[in-house]
Short mmCIF file of C-alpha atoms in Angstrom, two decimals:
data_model
loop_
_atom_site.label_atom_id
_atom_site.label_comp_id
_atom_site.label_asym_id
_atom_site.label_seq_id
_atom_site.Cartn_x
_atom_site.Cartn_y
_atom_site.Cartn_z
CA UNK A 1 38.51 -43.20 105.38
CA UNK A 2 41.30 -43.97 107.87
CA UNK A 3 38.72 -44.09 110.66
CA UNK A 4 36.65 -46.70 108.83
CA UNK A 5 39.63 -48.92 108.05
CA UNK A 6 40.91 -48.74 111.62
CA UNK A 7 37.40 -49.51 112.92
CA UNK A 8 37.13 -52.58 110.64
CA UNK A 9 40.60 -53.78 111.66
CA UNK A 10 39.73 -53.34 115.32
CA UNK A 11 36.52 -55.32 114.80
CA UNK A 12 38.41 -58.13 113.07
CA UNK A 13 41.00 -58.33 115.85
CA UNK A 14 38.33 -58.40 118.57
CA UNK A 15 36.36 -61.04 116.66
CA UNK A 16 39.47 -63.18 116.22
CA UNK A 17 40.33 -63.15 119.93
CA UNK A 18 36.71 -63.71 120.92
CA UNK A 19 36.53 -66.69 118.59
CA UNK A 20 39.83 -68.10 119.87
CA UNK A 21 38.73 -68.00 123.51
CA UNK A 22 35.44 -69.88 123.11
CA UNK A 23 35.27 -73.62 122.60
CA UNK A 24 32.16 -74.76 120.80
CA UNK A 25 30.85 -78.25 121.29
CA UNK A 26 27.59 -79.71 120.07
CA UNK A 27 25.94 -81.62 122.89
CA UNK A 28 23.03 -83.99 122.44
CA UNK A 29 21.29 -82.85 125.59
CA UNK A 30 21.47 -80.32 128.36
CA UNK A 31 22.47 -83.07 130.82
CA UNK A 32 25.43 -84.01 128.63
CA UNK A 33 26.54 -80.38 128.52
CA UNK A 34 26.17 -80.16 132.30
CA UNK A 35 28.26 -83.32 132.71
CA UNK A 36 30.94 -81.82 130.44
CA UNK A 37 31.03 -78.65 132.51
CA UNK A 38 31.27 -80.63 135.76
CA UNK A 39 34.05 -82.84 134.43
CA UNK A 40 36.11 -79.99 133.04
CA UNK A 41 35.60 -78.12 136.31
CA UNK A 42 36.87 -81.08 138.35
CA UNK A 43 40.02 -81.76 136.34
CA UNK A 44 43.08 -79.65 137.06
CA UNK A 45 45.17 -78.12 134.30
CA UNK A 46 48.72 -79.58 134.39
CA UNK A 47 50.20 -76.27 133.25
CA UNK A 48 48.09 -73.76 135.22
CA UNK A 49 48.13 -75.61 138.51
CA UNK A 50 45.39 -73.65 140.27
CA UNK A 51 42.97 -73.64 137.36
CA UNK A 52 40.65 -76.31 136.14
CA UNK A 53 40.78 -77.23 132.49
CA UNK A 54 37.52 -75.34 132.07
CA UNK A 55 39.12 -72.11 133.33
CA UNK A 56 42.54 -72.47 131.73
CA UNK A 57 43.49 -71.09 128.33
CA UNK A 58 46.63 -73.26 128.10
CA UNK A 59 46.90 -75.39 124.97
CA UNK A 60 47.05 -78.57 127.06
CA UNK A 61 43.77 -77.61 128.76
CA UNK A 62 42.19 -77.14 125.36
CA UNK A 63 43.42 -80.58 124.33
CA UNK A 64 42.09 -82.08 127.55
CA UNK A 65 38.66 -80.47 127.03
CA UNK A 66 38.57 -81.88 123.51
CA UNK A 67 39.51 -85.32 124.83
CA UNK A 68 36.79 -85.13 127.48
CA UNK A 69 34.28 -84.22 124.80
CA UNK A 70 35.55 -87.04 122.56
CA UNK A 71 35.32 -89.60 125.38
CA UNK A 72 31.80 -88.40 126.22
CA UNK A 73 30.83 -88.80 122.57
CA UNK A 74 32.14 -92.38 122.73
CA UNK A 75 29.70 -93.01 125.57
CA UNK A 76 32.24 -93.42 128.35
CA UNK A 77 31.11 -92.79 131.89
CA UNK A 78 32.29 -89.97 134.11
CA UNK A 79 34.54 -92.29 136.12
CA UNK A 80 36.02 -93.79 132.94
CA UNK A 81 36.93 -90.32 131.73
CA UNK A 82 38.51 -89.43 135.07
CA UNK A 83 40.41 -92.74 135.09
CA UNK A 84 41.67 -92.00 131.58
CA UNK A 85 42.92 -88.57 132.61
CA UNK A 86 44.54 -89.94 135.78
CA UNK A 87 46.25 -92.70 133.78
CA UNK A 88 47.56 -90.13 131.31
CA UNK A 89 48.44 -87.19 133.60
CA UNK A 90 48.68 -88.76 137.07
CA UNK A 91 46.76 -88.13 140.29
CA UNK A 92 47.69 -84.47 140.08
CA UNK A 93 44.98 -83.92 137.50
CA UNK A 94 42.22 -84.44 140.07
CA UNK A 95 41.54 -81.99 142.85
CA UNK A 96 40.76 -84.89 145.19
CA UNK A 97 43.64 -87.35 144.93
CA UNK A 98 43.01 -90.88 146.21
CA UNK A 99 44.20 -91.93 149.65
CA UNK A 100 47.34 -94.01 149.16
CA UNK A 101 50.25 -94.83 151.46
CA UNK A 102 52.20 -92.00 149.82
CA UNK A 103 49.48 -89.42 150.52
CA UNK A 104 49.08 -90.68 154.09
CA UNK A 105 52.84 -90.32 154.54
CA UNK A 106 52.73 -86.77 153.16
CA UNK A 107 49.95 -85.84 155.60
CA UNK A 108 51.66 -87.43 158.62
CA UNK A 109 55.19 -86.06 158.16
CA UNK A 110 54.35 -82.48 159.25
CA UNK A 111 52.37 -83.74 162.24
CA UNK A 112 55.26 -86.00 163.25
CA UNK A 113 57.72 -83.11 162.94
CA UNK A 114 55.58 -80.95 165.23
CA UNK A 115 55.18 -83.74 167.81
CA UNK A 116 58.89 -84.58 167.79
CA UNK A 117 59.85 -80.89 168.05
CA UNK A 118 57.46 -80.31 170.95
CA UNK A 119 58.80 -83.42 172.70
CA UNK A 120 62.38 -82.22 172.26
CA UNK A 121 61.52 -78.80 173.69
CA UNK A 122 59.80 -80.36 176.72
CA UNK A 123 62.73 -82.73 177.34
CA UNK A 124 65.28 -79.94 177.09
CA UNK A 125 63.36 -77.69 179.47
CA UNK A 126 62.98 -80.53 181.99
CA UNK A 127 66.66 -81.38 181.73
CA UNK A 128 67.55 -77.73 182.32
CA UNK A 129 65.34 -77.57 185.42
CA UNK A 130 66.86 -80.76 186.82
CA UNK A 131 70.43 -79.62 186.23
CA UNK A 132 69.67 -76.22 187.78
CA UNK A 133 68.23 -77.81 190.93
CA UNK A 134 71.18 -80.18 191.30
CA UNK A 135 73.80 -77.56 190.86
CA UNK A 136 75.26 -76.48 194.15
CA UNK A 137 77.45 -73.49 194.60
CA UNK A 138 81.03 -74.58 194.75
CA UNK A 139 82.81 -73.75 197.93
CA UNK A 140 86.49 -72.99 198.12
CA UNK A 141 88.85 -74.78 200.39
CA UNK A 142 90.84 -72.82 202.95
CA UNK A 143 93.95 -72.92 200.79
CA UNK A 144 92.03 -71.64 197.77
CA UNK A 145 90.47 -68.85 199.84
CA UNK A 146 93.92 -67.80 201.12
CA UNK A 147 95.37 -67.84 197.58
CA UNK A 148 92.42 -65.81 196.29
CA UNK A 149 92.83 -63.26 199.05
CA UNK A 150 96.54 -63.01 198.29
CA UNK A 151 95.82 -62.40 194.61
CA UNK A 152 93.29 -59.72 195.48
CA UNK A 153 95.72 -57.99 197.82
CA UNK A 154 98.55 -57.94 195.31
CA UNK A 155 98.37 -54.83 193.28
CA UNK A 156 99.85 -54.94 189.86
CA UNK A 157 100.05 -52.31 187.18
CA UNK A 158 99.05 -52.72 183.57
CA UNK A 159 102.40 -54.33 182.69
CA UNK A 160 102.09 -56.97 185.45
CA UNK A 161 104.60 -55.39 187.87
CA UNK A 162 103.85 -55.38 191.58
CA UNK A 163 103.28 -51.93 192.91
CA UNK A 164 103.33 -52.50 196.67
#
């Protein structure tokens, strides 16, 4: 008896989760269903950033799929649906954001940093080579040489006293 009840409960739980994971939409044609799949595959889930709304189980993705279906039922074109989603969620919702001055700036900043860094390294290495070639060994005057020799000849102990 316990086995039967547990088997029925297990079946109900599995059926509930299987039903919750599948969205059912009634499409008029196969082409319309294909268009729905393409659109939901091209729109990014705002919550699960690396998933499309077709792949995501987030509640917002479910809402977005329902809105796509609703807009398709209203007869809106693919581009109208994408424009609606971009207007509502921003350019982030598309995997191919439009080219704007902001996106151009974002693409150019890393390249500019590399170019400026490489230029700085080249300039510093050239400056080092130039300063090394211009540097001449300093020579001591006769007085300095005599003073140096005197200091070397003087023997002092650890406390600074002259020993000889």
